[in-house]
Short mmCIF file of N, CA and C in Angstrom, two decimals:
data_model
loop_
_atom_site.label_atom_id
_atom_site.label_comp_id
_atom_site.label_asym_id
_atom_site.label_seq_id
_atom_site.Cartn_x
_atom_site.Cartn_y
_atom_site.Cartn_z
N THR A 1 -4.38 22.56 -20.47
CA THR A 1 -4.47 23.75 -21.29
C THR A 1 -5.04 23.39 -22.65
N GLY A 2 -5.49 24.36 -23.34
CA GLY A 2 -6.00 24.11 -24.68
C GLY A 2 -7.42 23.60 -24.67
N GLY A 3 -7.94 23.29 -25.84
CA GLY A 3 -9.31 22.86 -25.99
C GLY A 3 -9.47 21.35 -25.90
N ASN A 4 -8.99 20.75 -24.82
CA ASN A 4 -9.15 19.31 -24.66
C ASN A 4 -9.47 18.97 -23.20
N ALA A 5 -9.66 17.72 -22.92
CA ALA A 5 -10.04 17.27 -21.57
C ALA A 5 -8.85 17.06 -20.65
N SER A 6 -7.63 17.16 -21.17
CA SER A 6 -6.44 16.91 -20.35
C SER A 6 -6.15 18.09 -19.44
N GLY A 7 -5.69 17.76 -18.23
CA GLY A 7 -5.29 18.78 -17.27
C GLY A 7 -3.78 18.83 -17.15
N PRO A 8 -3.27 19.70 -16.29
CA PRO A 8 -1.83 19.81 -16.11
C PRO A 8 -1.26 18.55 -15.43
N VAL A 9 0.00 18.28 -15.68
CA VAL A 9 0.68 17.13 -15.11
C VAL A 9 1.90 17.62 -14.35
N SER A 10 2.10 17.06 -13.16
CA SER A 10 3.31 17.31 -12.40
C SER A 10 4.07 16.00 -12.34
N ALA A 11 5.23 15.93 -12.94
CA ALA A 11 6.00 14.68 -12.98
C ALA A 11 7.29 14.84 -12.21
N TRP A 12 7.58 13.87 -11.35
CA TRP A 12 8.81 13.86 -10.58
C TRP A 12 9.65 12.69 -11.06
N PHE A 13 10.94 12.89 -11.21
CA PHE A 13 11.82 11.86 -11.75
C PHE A 13 12.87 11.50 -10.73
N LYS A 14 13.19 10.21 -10.61
CA LYS A 14 14.20 9.73 -9.66
C LYS A 14 15.15 8.79 -10.38
N THR A 15 16.44 8.99 -10.19
CA THR A 15 17.47 8.09 -10.68
C THR A 15 18.48 7.91 -9.56
N ARG A 16 19.28 6.89 -9.64
CA ARG A 16 20.35 6.70 -8.66
C ARG A 16 21.66 7.29 -9.18
N SER A 17 21.62 8.01 -10.29
CA SER A 17 22.82 8.63 -10.84
C SER A 17 23.22 9.84 -10.01
N ALA A 18 24.51 10.06 -9.91
CA ALA A 18 25.02 11.22 -9.18
C ALA A 18 24.87 12.49 -10.00
N GLY A 19 24.87 12.36 -11.30
CA GLY A 19 24.74 13.52 -12.17
C GLY A 19 23.55 13.36 -13.10
N THR A 20 23.48 14.23 -14.08
CA THR A 20 22.36 14.20 -15.01
C THR A 20 22.68 13.45 -16.30
N ALA A 21 23.92 12.98 -16.45
CA ALA A 21 24.32 12.34 -17.70
C ALA A 21 23.88 10.88 -17.81
N ALA A 22 23.57 10.22 -16.69
CA ALA A 22 23.23 8.79 -16.73
C ALA A 22 21.91 8.55 -16.00
N ASP A 23 21.26 7.45 -16.37
CA ASP A 23 20.03 7.02 -15.71
C ASP A 23 20.27 5.68 -15.04
N ASN A 24 20.69 5.70 -13.78
CA ASN A 24 20.89 4.46 -13.04
C ASN A 24 19.58 4.01 -12.42
N ILE A 25 19.28 2.72 -12.51
CA ILE A 25 18.00 2.18 -12.07
C ILE A 25 17.79 2.36 -10.56
N VAL A 26 16.58 2.66 -10.19
CA VAL A 26 16.21 2.74 -8.78
C VAL A 26 16.05 1.33 -8.25
N VAL A 27 16.00 1.19 -6.92
CA VAL A 27 15.89 -0.15 -6.31
C VAL A 27 14.71 -0.18 -5.34
N ASP A 28 14.32 -1.39 -4.98
CA ASP A 28 13.22 -1.61 -4.04
C ASP A 28 13.43 -0.77 -2.78
N GLY A 29 12.40 -0.02 -2.40
CA GLY A 29 12.46 0.81 -1.20
C GLY A 29 12.84 2.26 -1.46
N ASP A 30 13.35 2.59 -2.63
CA ASP A 30 13.70 3.98 -2.93
C ASP A 30 12.46 4.88 -2.87
N THR A 31 12.63 6.08 -2.36
CA THR A 31 11.57 7.08 -2.36
C THR A 31 11.54 7.76 -3.72
N LEU A 32 10.36 7.76 -4.36
CA LEU A 32 10.20 8.43 -5.66
C LEU A 32 9.63 9.83 -5.51
N GLY A 33 8.90 10.06 -4.44
CA GLY A 33 8.33 11.37 -4.18
C GLY A 33 7.73 11.40 -2.79
N PHE A 34 7.66 12.59 -2.19
CA PHE A 34 7.18 12.71 -0.82
C PHE A 34 6.56 14.09 -0.63
N LEU A 35 5.33 14.10 -0.15
CA LEU A 35 4.65 15.36 0.17
C LEU A 35 4.43 15.44 1.68
N GLN A 36 4.73 16.59 2.28
CA GLN A 36 4.48 16.80 3.70
C GLN A 36 3.50 17.95 3.87
N PHE A 37 2.63 17.82 4.85
CA PHE A 37 1.66 18.86 5.17
C PHE A 37 1.93 19.30 6.60
N LEU A 38 2.39 20.55 6.75
CA LEU A 38 2.81 21.05 8.05
C LEU A 38 1.95 22.23 8.50
N GLY A 39 1.83 22.37 9.80
CA GLY A 39 1.10 23.50 10.37
C GLY A 39 1.91 24.15 11.48
N SER A 40 1.66 25.43 11.69
CA SER A 40 2.37 26.16 12.74
C SER A 40 1.85 25.73 14.10
N ASN A 41 2.76 25.54 15.04
CA ASN A 41 2.36 25.18 16.40
C ASN A 41 2.26 26.41 17.31
N GLY A 42 2.40 27.61 16.73
CA GLY A 42 2.29 28.84 17.51
C GLY A 42 3.56 29.22 18.23
N ALA A 43 4.59 28.40 18.13
CA ALA A 43 5.86 28.68 18.81
C ALA A 43 6.99 28.77 17.79
N SER A 44 6.69 29.33 16.65
CA SER A 44 7.61 29.52 15.52
C SER A 44 8.15 28.22 14.93
N ASP A 45 7.43 27.13 15.16
CA ASP A 45 7.80 25.86 14.53
C ASP A 45 6.63 25.36 13.69
N TYR A 46 6.96 24.62 12.65
CA TYR A 46 5.95 23.95 11.84
C TYR A 46 6.09 22.46 12.07
N ARG A 47 4.97 21.79 12.31
CA ARG A 47 4.97 20.36 12.60
C ARG A 47 4.21 19.60 11.51
N ASN A 48 4.71 18.41 11.21
CA ASN A 48 4.13 17.57 10.18
C ASN A 48 2.82 16.96 10.68
N ALA A 49 1.72 17.24 9.99
CA ALA A 49 0.42 16.67 10.33
C ALA A 49 0.14 15.41 9.53
N ALA A 50 0.63 15.36 8.30
CA ALA A 50 0.39 14.21 7.43
C ALA A 50 1.40 14.22 6.30
N SER A 51 1.53 13.05 5.65
CA SER A 51 2.43 12.96 4.50
C SER A 51 1.94 11.88 3.55
N ILE A 52 2.38 12.00 2.32
CA ILE A 52 2.11 11.00 1.29
C ILE A 52 3.44 10.69 0.64
N GLY A 53 3.82 9.43 0.67
CA GLY A 53 5.08 9.01 0.07
C GLY A 53 4.84 7.98 -1.03
N VAL A 54 5.66 8.03 -2.06
CA VAL A 54 5.60 7.05 -3.15
C VAL A 54 6.97 6.37 -3.21
N TYR A 55 6.95 5.03 -3.20
CA TYR A 55 8.17 4.26 -3.10
C TYR A 55 8.21 3.15 -4.16
N VAL A 56 9.41 2.72 -4.51
CA VAL A 56 9.57 1.53 -5.34
C VAL A 56 9.20 0.34 -4.45
N ASP A 57 8.34 -0.54 -4.96
CA ASP A 57 7.82 -1.65 -4.16
C ASP A 57 8.05 -2.97 -4.89
N GLY A 58 9.29 -3.33 -5.04
CA GLY A 58 9.66 -4.54 -5.76
C GLY A 58 10.88 -4.25 -6.61
N THR A 59 11.22 -5.17 -7.47
CA THR A 59 12.40 -5.01 -8.33
C THR A 59 11.99 -4.43 -9.67
N PRO A 60 12.43 -3.20 -9.97
CA PRO A 60 12.09 -2.61 -11.27
C PRO A 60 12.93 -3.22 -12.38
N GLY A 61 12.43 -3.09 -13.59
CA GLY A 61 13.15 -3.58 -14.76
C GLY A 61 12.94 -2.64 -15.93
N ALA A 62 13.38 -3.04 -17.09
CA ALA A 62 13.30 -2.19 -18.27
C ALA A 62 11.87 -1.84 -18.64
N SER A 63 10.92 -2.71 -18.32
CA SER A 63 9.52 -2.47 -18.71
C SER A 63 8.56 -2.40 -17.54
N ASP A 64 9.07 -2.30 -16.30
CA ASP A 64 8.14 -2.18 -15.18
C ASP A 64 8.73 -1.37 -14.03
N MET A 65 7.86 -0.76 -13.26
CA MET A 65 8.26 0.05 -12.11
C MET A 65 7.22 -0.17 -11.00
N PRO A 66 7.37 -1.26 -10.20
CA PRO A 66 6.40 -1.52 -9.13
C PRO A 66 6.47 -0.43 -8.07
N GLY A 67 5.31 0.04 -7.64
CA GLY A 67 5.30 1.12 -6.68
C GLY A 67 4.24 0.95 -5.61
N ARG A 68 4.41 1.69 -4.53
CA ARG A 68 3.39 1.76 -3.47
C ARG A 68 3.24 3.20 -3.03
N ILE A 69 2.05 3.51 -2.54
CA ILE A 69 1.76 4.84 -1.98
C ILE A 69 1.48 4.65 -0.50
N VAL A 70 2.11 5.46 0.34
CA VAL A 70 1.93 5.37 1.78
C VAL A 70 1.37 6.69 2.30
N PHE A 71 0.25 6.61 2.99
CA PHE A 71 -0.39 7.78 3.61
C PHE A 71 -0.12 7.71 5.11
N SER A 72 0.44 8.76 5.66
CA SER A 72 0.74 8.80 7.10
C SER A 72 0.06 9.99 7.74
N THR A 73 -0.35 9.84 8.99
CA THR A 73 -0.95 10.93 9.77
C THR A 73 -0.28 10.97 11.14
N THR A 74 -0.28 12.13 11.74
CA THR A 74 0.34 12.30 13.05
C THR A 74 -0.73 12.22 14.14
N PRO A 75 -0.61 11.28 15.07
CA PRO A 75 -1.59 11.17 16.16
C PRO A 75 -1.53 12.39 17.08
N ASP A 76 -2.63 12.68 17.73
CA ASP A 76 -2.68 13.77 18.71
C ASP A 76 -1.64 13.51 19.80
N GLY A 77 -0.92 14.54 20.18
CA GLY A 77 0.10 14.42 21.22
C GLY A 77 1.46 13.99 20.70
N SER A 78 1.61 13.87 19.39
CA SER A 78 2.86 13.42 18.80
C SER A 78 3.31 14.40 17.72
N ILE A 79 4.58 14.32 17.35
CA ILE A 79 5.08 15.09 16.21
C ILE A 79 5.58 14.15 15.12
N THR A 80 5.35 12.85 15.31
CA THR A 80 5.85 11.86 14.38
C THR A 80 4.71 11.20 13.61
N PRO A 81 4.68 11.35 12.29
CA PRO A 81 3.64 10.68 11.51
C PRO A 81 3.79 9.17 11.58
N ALA A 82 2.65 8.48 11.54
CA ALA A 82 2.62 7.03 11.52
C ALA A 82 1.84 6.58 10.29
N GLU A 83 2.26 5.48 9.69
CA GLU A 83 1.56 4.98 8.52
C GLU A 83 0.11 4.65 8.88
N ALA A 84 -0.82 5.19 8.10
CA ALA A 84 -2.24 4.94 8.31
C ALA A 84 -2.82 4.05 7.23
N MET A 85 -2.27 4.15 6.00
CA MET A 85 -2.79 3.37 4.89
C MET A 85 -1.73 3.28 3.80
N ARG A 86 -1.74 2.16 3.09
CA ARG A 86 -0.87 2.03 1.92
C ARG A 86 -1.61 1.30 0.82
N ILE A 87 -1.21 1.59 -0.40
CA ILE A 87 -1.66 0.83 -1.57
C ILE A 87 -0.40 0.23 -2.15
N ASN A 88 -0.31 -1.10 -2.17
CA ASN A 88 0.93 -1.73 -2.62
C ASN A 88 0.92 -2.00 -4.12
N ASN A 89 1.98 -2.62 -4.61
CA ASN A 89 2.16 -2.76 -6.05
C ASN A 89 1.19 -3.72 -6.73
N VAL A 90 0.42 -4.48 -5.97
CA VAL A 90 -0.60 -5.33 -6.59
C VAL A 90 -2.00 -4.77 -6.40
N GLY A 91 -2.09 -3.55 -5.83
CA GLY A 91 -3.37 -2.89 -5.68
C GLY A 91 -4.09 -3.17 -4.37
N ASN A 92 -3.44 -3.92 -3.46
CA ASN A 92 -4.06 -4.14 -2.16
C ASN A 92 -4.02 -2.86 -1.35
N VAL A 93 -5.11 -2.59 -0.65
CA VAL A 93 -5.18 -1.43 0.24
C VAL A 93 -5.03 -1.94 1.66
N ILE A 94 -4.05 -1.41 2.38
CA ILE A 94 -3.75 -1.88 3.72
C ILE A 94 -3.95 -0.73 4.70
N PHE A 95 -4.88 -0.92 5.64
CA PHE A 95 -5.13 0.05 6.71
C PHE A 95 -4.51 -0.51 7.97
N ASP A 96 -3.44 0.10 8.45
CA ASP A 96 -2.72 -0.40 9.60
C ASP A 96 -2.45 -1.88 9.35
N LYS A 97 -3.19 -2.82 9.94
CA LYS A 97 -2.96 -4.23 9.67
C LYS A 97 -4.14 -4.87 8.96
N LEU A 98 -5.12 -4.08 8.58
CA LEU A 98 -6.27 -4.60 7.85
C LEU A 98 -5.98 -4.50 6.37
N VAL A 99 -6.06 -5.60 5.67
CA VAL A 99 -5.76 -5.65 4.24
C VAL A 99 -7.05 -5.88 3.46
N VAL A 100 -7.30 -5.05 2.48
CA VAL A 100 -8.43 -5.25 1.58
C VAL A 100 -7.84 -5.59 0.22
N THR A 101 -8.15 -6.76 -0.29
CA THR A 101 -7.50 -7.22 -1.51
C THR A 101 -8.47 -7.34 -2.66
N LYS A 102 -7.92 -7.46 -3.85
CA LYS A 102 -8.72 -7.62 -5.06
C LYS A 102 -9.27 -9.03 -5.20
N GLY A 103 -8.67 -10.01 -4.60
CA GLY A 103 -9.15 -11.38 -4.69
C GLY A 103 -8.04 -12.36 -5.02
N TYR A 104 -8.07 -13.50 -4.39
CA TYR A 104 -7.07 -14.54 -4.57
C TYR A 104 -7.75 -15.88 -4.81
N ALA A 105 -7.07 -16.75 -5.53
CA ALA A 105 -7.44 -18.15 -5.52
C ALA A 105 -7.04 -18.69 -4.16
N VAL A 106 -7.79 -19.65 -3.63
CA VAL A 106 -7.50 -20.20 -2.30
C VAL A 106 -6.04 -20.62 -2.22
N ALA A 107 -5.53 -21.28 -3.25
CA ALA A 107 -4.15 -21.79 -3.23
C ALA A 107 -3.10 -20.69 -3.26
N SER A 108 -3.47 -19.47 -3.65
CA SER A 108 -2.47 -18.41 -3.76
C SER A 108 -2.64 -17.31 -2.72
N LEU A 109 -3.40 -17.58 -1.64
CA LEU A 109 -3.49 -16.59 -0.57
C LEU A 109 -2.09 -16.30 -0.05
N PRO A 110 -1.74 -15.02 0.16
CA PRO A 110 -0.37 -14.68 0.57
C PRO A 110 -0.12 -15.04 2.02
N ALA A 111 1.14 -14.99 2.41
CA ALA A 111 1.49 -15.12 3.82
C ALA A 111 0.69 -14.05 4.56
N GLY A 112 0.04 -14.41 5.60
CA GLY A 112 -0.90 -13.50 6.25
C GLY A 112 -0.26 -12.51 7.19
N ILE A 113 -0.93 -11.40 7.34
CA ILE A 113 -0.66 -10.42 8.38
C ILE A 113 -1.80 -10.60 9.36
N SER A 114 -1.50 -10.87 10.61
CA SER A 114 -2.55 -11.13 11.58
C SER A 114 -3.59 -10.01 11.55
N GLY A 115 -4.85 -10.38 11.38
CA GLY A 115 -5.93 -9.42 11.29
C GLY A 115 -6.30 -9.02 9.88
N ALA A 116 -5.58 -9.55 8.89
CA ALA A 116 -5.83 -9.18 7.50
C ALA A 116 -7.14 -9.81 7.00
N ILE A 117 -7.77 -9.12 6.07
CA ILE A 117 -8.97 -9.62 5.41
C ILE A 117 -8.68 -9.66 3.91
N ALA A 118 -9.07 -10.76 3.27
CA ALA A 118 -8.89 -10.91 1.83
C ALA A 118 -10.15 -11.52 1.24
N ASN A 119 -10.24 -11.52 -0.06
CA ASN A 119 -11.32 -12.22 -0.76
C ASN A 119 -10.73 -13.39 -1.50
N VAL A 120 -11.39 -14.56 -1.41
CA VAL A 120 -11.03 -15.67 -2.27
C VAL A 120 -12.06 -15.70 -3.39
N ASN A 121 -11.59 -15.98 -4.59
CA ASN A 121 -12.49 -15.90 -5.75
C ASN A 121 -12.77 -17.26 -6.40
N ASP A 122 -12.41 -18.34 -5.70
CA ASP A 122 -12.68 -19.68 -6.26
C ASP A 122 -13.23 -20.63 -5.20
N GLN A 123 -13.97 -20.08 -4.25
CA GLN A 123 -14.55 -20.88 -3.17
C GLN A 123 -15.62 -21.82 -3.74
N ILE A 124 -15.69 -23.03 -3.22
CA ILE A 124 -16.68 -24.01 -3.66
C ILE A 124 -18.04 -23.71 -3.02
N THR A 125 -19.09 -23.70 -3.72
CA THR A 125 -20.52 -23.58 -3.39
C THR A 125 -20.94 -22.62 -2.28
N THR A 126 -20.38 -22.71 -1.06
CA THR A 126 -20.77 -21.78 0.01
C THR A 126 -19.52 -21.21 0.66
N CYS A 127 -19.66 -20.04 1.26
CA CYS A 127 -18.53 -19.43 1.95
C CYS A 127 -18.19 -20.25 3.19
N PRO A 128 -16.91 -20.28 3.58
CA PRO A 128 -16.54 -21.08 4.74
C PRO A 128 -17.20 -20.53 6.02
N ALA A 129 -17.55 -21.44 6.92
CA ALA A 129 -18.11 -21.05 8.21
C ALA A 129 -17.05 -20.28 9.00
N LYS A 130 -17.48 -19.50 9.97
CA LYS A 130 -16.55 -18.74 10.80
C LYS A 130 -15.51 -19.69 11.40
N GLY A 131 -14.23 -19.39 11.15
CA GLY A 131 -13.14 -20.20 11.67
C GLY A 131 -12.75 -21.38 10.81
N ALA A 132 -13.52 -21.67 9.76
CA ALA A 132 -13.22 -22.81 8.89
C ALA A 132 -12.35 -22.38 7.71
N ALA A 133 -11.52 -23.26 7.24
CA ALA A 133 -10.64 -22.98 6.11
C ALA A 133 -11.44 -22.88 4.82
N PRO A 134 -11.05 -22.00 3.90
CA PRO A 134 -11.71 -21.93 2.59
C PRO A 134 -11.36 -23.16 1.75
N THR A 135 -12.25 -23.50 0.82
CA THR A 135 -12.06 -24.66 -0.04
C THR A 135 -12.18 -24.24 -1.50
N ALA A 136 -11.15 -24.51 -2.29
CA ALA A 136 -11.15 -24.15 -3.71
C ALA A 136 -12.02 -25.10 -4.51
N GLY A 137 -12.35 -24.70 -5.72
CA GLY A 137 -13.06 -25.58 -6.62
C GLY A 137 -14.32 -24.99 -7.21
N GLY A 138 -14.62 -23.75 -6.92
CA GLY A 138 -15.82 -23.14 -7.45
C GLY A 138 -15.53 -21.76 -8.01
N ALA A 139 -16.54 -20.92 -8.03
CA ALA A 139 -16.39 -19.57 -8.55
C ALA A 139 -16.97 -18.55 -7.60
N LEU A 140 -17.25 -18.95 -6.37
CA LEU A 140 -17.85 -18.07 -5.37
C LEU A 140 -16.79 -17.15 -4.77
N ILE A 141 -17.12 -15.90 -4.59
CA ILE A 141 -16.21 -14.93 -3.96
C ILE A 141 -16.62 -14.79 -2.50
N CYS A 142 -15.67 -15.02 -1.59
CA CYS A 142 -15.95 -14.99 -0.15
C CYS A 142 -14.85 -14.26 0.60
N PRO A 143 -15.20 -13.52 1.66
CA PRO A 143 -14.17 -12.90 2.50
C PRO A 143 -13.57 -13.92 3.45
N VAL A 144 -12.27 -13.80 3.70
CA VAL A 144 -11.59 -14.63 4.69
C VAL A 144 -10.73 -13.73 5.56
N PHE A 145 -10.35 -14.25 6.71
CA PHE A 145 -9.64 -13.49 7.73
C PHE A 145 -8.40 -14.27 8.12
N TYR A 146 -7.25 -13.58 8.31
CA TYR A 146 -6.04 -14.27 8.76
C TYR A 146 -5.97 -14.17 10.28
N ASN A 147 -6.10 -15.30 10.95
CA ASN A 147 -6.20 -15.30 12.42
C ASN A 147 -4.85 -15.38 13.13
N GLY A 148 -3.77 -15.25 12.40
CA GLY A 148 -2.44 -15.32 12.97
C GLY A 148 -1.71 -16.59 12.58
N SER A 149 -2.47 -17.60 12.16
CA SER A 149 -1.84 -18.83 11.72
C SER A 149 -2.45 -19.40 10.44
N ALA A 150 -3.67 -18.98 10.09
CA ALA A 150 -4.32 -19.51 8.88
C ALA A 150 -5.41 -18.57 8.41
N TRP A 151 -5.73 -18.67 7.11
CA TRP A 151 -6.87 -17.96 6.55
C TRP A 151 -8.13 -18.76 6.86
N VAL A 152 -9.16 -18.08 7.40
CA VAL A 152 -10.39 -18.75 7.81
C VAL A 152 -11.60 -17.90 7.43
N GLY A 153 -12.78 -18.53 7.44
CA GLY A 153 -14.02 -17.82 7.17
C GLY A 153 -14.30 -16.80 8.26
N ILE A 154 -15.03 -15.76 7.87
CA ILE A 154 -15.39 -14.69 8.81
C ILE A 154 -16.73 -14.97 9.43
#
Protein backbone atom coordinates (compact mmCIF):
# COMPACT_ATOMS: atom_id res chain seq x y z
CA THR A 1 0.00 0.00 0.00
CA GLY A 2 1.05 3.57 -0.32
CA GLY A 3 3.47 5.19 -2.72
CA ASN A 4 6.30 2.68 -2.45
CA ALA A 5 7.54 -0.57 -4.00
CA SER A 6 6.55 -2.75 -1.02
CA GLY A 7 3.65 -5.15 -1.32
CA PRO A 8 1.44 -6.75 1.32
CA VAL A 9 2.94 -9.28 3.73
CA SER A 10 1.28 -12.34 5.21
CA ALA A 11 3.15 -13.48 8.32
CA TRP A 12 2.46 -16.68 10.24
CA PHE A 13 3.83 -17.15 13.75
CA LYS A 14 4.55 -20.42 15.58
CA THR A 15 5.47 -20.97 19.23
CA ARG A 16 5.39 -24.04 21.43
CA SER A 17 3.58 -22.06 24.14
CA ALA A 18 0.14 -23.22 25.19
CA GLY A 19 -1.05 -19.65 25.57
CA THR A 20 -0.23 -16.22 24.24
CA ALA A 21 1.74 -15.01 27.27
CA ALA A 22 5.01 -16.85 26.51
CA ASP A 23 7.21 -17.53 23.49
CA ASN A 24 8.57 -21.07 23.80
CA ILE A 25 11.17 -21.98 21.16
CA VAL A 26 10.19 -24.24 18.29
CA VAL A 27 12.22 -27.39 17.61
CA ASP A 28 13.63 -29.24 14.61
CA GLY A 29 10.80 -30.70 12.54
CA ASP A 30 8.04 -28.36 13.75
CA THR A 31 5.60 -27.19 11.08
CA LEU A 32 5.67 -23.39 10.73
CA GLY A 33 3.05 -23.17 8.01
CA PHE A 34 1.17 -25.38 5.57
CA LEU A 35 -0.88 -24.65 2.45
CA GLN A 36 -3.17 -27.24 0.86
CA PHE A 37 -4.72 -27.06 -2.59
CA LEU A 38 -7.88 -29.17 -2.87
CA GLY A 39 -10.33 -29.92 -5.66
CA SER A 40 -13.80 -31.42 -5.73
CA ASN A 41 -13.95 -35.05 -6.82
CA GLY A 42 -17.60 -34.71 -7.87
CA ALA A 43 -18.79 -36.89 -4.99
CA SER A 44 -19.10 -34.12 -2.38
CA ASP A 45 -15.50 -34.59 -1.27
CA TYR A 46 -12.47 -32.36 -1.74
CA ARG A 47 -9.13 -34.06 -2.32
CA ASN A 48 -5.63 -32.67 -1.81
CA ALA A 49 -3.86 -32.13 -5.15
CA ALA A 50 -0.76 -30.41 -3.78
CA SER A 51 0.68 -28.78 -0.68
CA ILE A 52 3.49 -26.52 0.44
CA GLY A 53 4.87 -26.93 3.93
CA VAL A 54 7.46 -24.90 5.83
CA TYR A 55 9.32 -26.63 8.65
CA VAL A 56 12.09 -25.98 11.16
CA ASP A 57 15.16 -27.69 9.66
CA GLY A 58 17.78 -27.79 12.39
CA THR A 59 18.20 -26.39 15.87
CA PRO A 60 16.92 -22.82 16.20
CA GLY A 61 18.53 -20.33 18.53
CA ALA A 62 18.22 -16.73 19.65
CA SER A 63 19.61 -15.43 16.35
CA ASP A 64 18.71 -18.11 13.82
CA MET A 65 15.75 -20.09 12.51
CA PRO A 66 16.84 -22.82 10.03
CA GLY A 67 14.00 -23.78 7.74
CA ARG A 68 13.01 -25.91 4.77
CA ILE A 69 10.19 -25.70 2.24
CA VAL A 70 8.58 -28.92 1.02
CA PHE A 71 6.47 -29.08 -2.14
CA SER A 72 4.22 -32.14 -2.46
CA THR A 73 1.95 -33.32 -5.28
CA THR A 74 -0.60 -36.10 -5.44
CA PRO A 75 0.07 -38.77 -8.10
CA ASP A 76 -2.75 -39.83 -10.41
CA GLY A 77 -4.82 -42.59 -8.81
CA SER A 78 -3.95 -41.53 -5.26
CA ILE A 79 -5.34 -39.21 -2.59
CA THR A 80 -2.05 -38.93 -0.72
CA PRO A 81 0.44 -36.19 -1.60
CA ALA A 82 4.08 -37.23 -1.94
CA GLU A 83 7.11 -34.99 -1.56
CA ALA A 84 8.22 -33.80 -5.00
CA MET A 85 10.79 -31.15 -4.08
CA ARG A 86 12.36 -29.49 -1.07
CA ILE A 87 14.67 -26.58 -0.41
CA ASN A 88 16.64 -27.25 2.77
CA ASN A 89 18.24 -24.88 5.26
CA VAL A 90 21.50 -24.58 3.30
CA GLY A 91 19.74 -23.78 0.03
CA ASN A 92 20.07 -27.19 -1.61
CA VAL A 93 17.18 -28.06 -3.92
CA ILE A 94 16.22 -31.73 -3.71
CA PHE A 95 13.95 -33.33 -6.32
CA ASP A 96 12.90 -36.73 -5.01
CA LYS A 97 16.46 -38.10 -4.63
CA LEU A 98 18.21 -35.72 -7.01
CA VAL A 99 20.07 -33.00 -5.12
CA VAL A 100 21.19 -29.76 -6.75
CA THR A 101 23.63 -27.94 -4.51
CA LYS A 102 25.34 -24.58 -4.35
CA GLY A 103 28.81 -26.14 -4.26
CA TYR A 104 31.13 -27.94 -1.87
CA ALA A 105 34.82 -28.27 -1.30
CA VAL A 106 35.79 -31.87 -2.12
CA ALA A 107 36.63 -32.50 1.56
CA SER A 108 33.22 -31.27 2.74
CA LEU A 109 30.90 -33.21 0.41
CA PRO A 110 27.98 -34.38 2.59
CA ALA A 111 26.96 -37.95 3.27
CA GLY A 112 25.41 -38.90 -0.03
CA ILE A 113 21.91 -39.77 -1.04
CA SER A 114 22.15 -42.38 -3.78
CA GLY A 115 21.56 -40.60 -7.09
CA ALA A 116 22.41 -37.16 -5.74
CA ILE A 117 24.25 -34.60 -7.85
CA ALA A 118 26.44 -31.87 -6.33
CA ASN A 119 29.04 -29.38 -7.48
CA VAL A 120 32.57 -29.33 -6.13
CA ASN A 121 34.17 -25.92 -6.26
CA ASP A 122 37.84 -26.76 -5.64
CA GLN A 123 38.57 -29.44 -8.23
CA ILE A 124 42.16 -29.56 -9.52
CA THR A 125 42.72 -28.61 -13.24
CA THR A 126 40.15 -30.94 -14.92
CA CYS A 127 36.83 -32.45 -13.90
CA PRO A 128 37.01 -36.06 -12.75
CA ALA A 129 36.41 -38.73 -15.39
CA LYS A 130 33.14 -40.65 -15.22
CA GLY A 131 33.31 -42.86 -12.12
CA ALA A 132 36.53 -41.28 -10.81
CA ALA A 133 36.78 -39.55 -7.45
CA PRO A 134 37.12 -35.74 -7.41
CA THR A 135 40.48 -34.26 -6.38
CA ALA A 136 40.81 -31.04 -4.36
CA GLY A 137 43.47 -28.44 -4.89
CA GLY A 138 42.21 -26.08 -7.57
CA ALA A 139 39.39 -23.67 -8.30
CA LEU A 140 37.50 -25.59 -10.99
CA ILE A 141 33.77 -26.17 -10.47
CA CYS A 142 32.66 -29.67 -11.53
CA PRO A 143 29.50 -31.77 -11.12
CA VAL A 144 29.77 -35.04 -9.20
CA PHE A 145 27.33 -37.88 -8.63
CA TYR A 146 26.78 -40.05 -5.53
CA ASN A 147 26.73 -43.64 -6.75
CA GLY A 148 25.57 -45.15 -3.47
CA SER A 149 29.00 -45.44 -1.91
CA ALA A 150 31.11 -42.49 -3.12
CA TRP A 151 31.03 -39.16 -4.93
CA VAL A 152 32.35 -39.62 -8.49
CA GLY A 153 32.65 -37.75 -11.79
CA ILE A 154 29.66 -37.73 -14.12
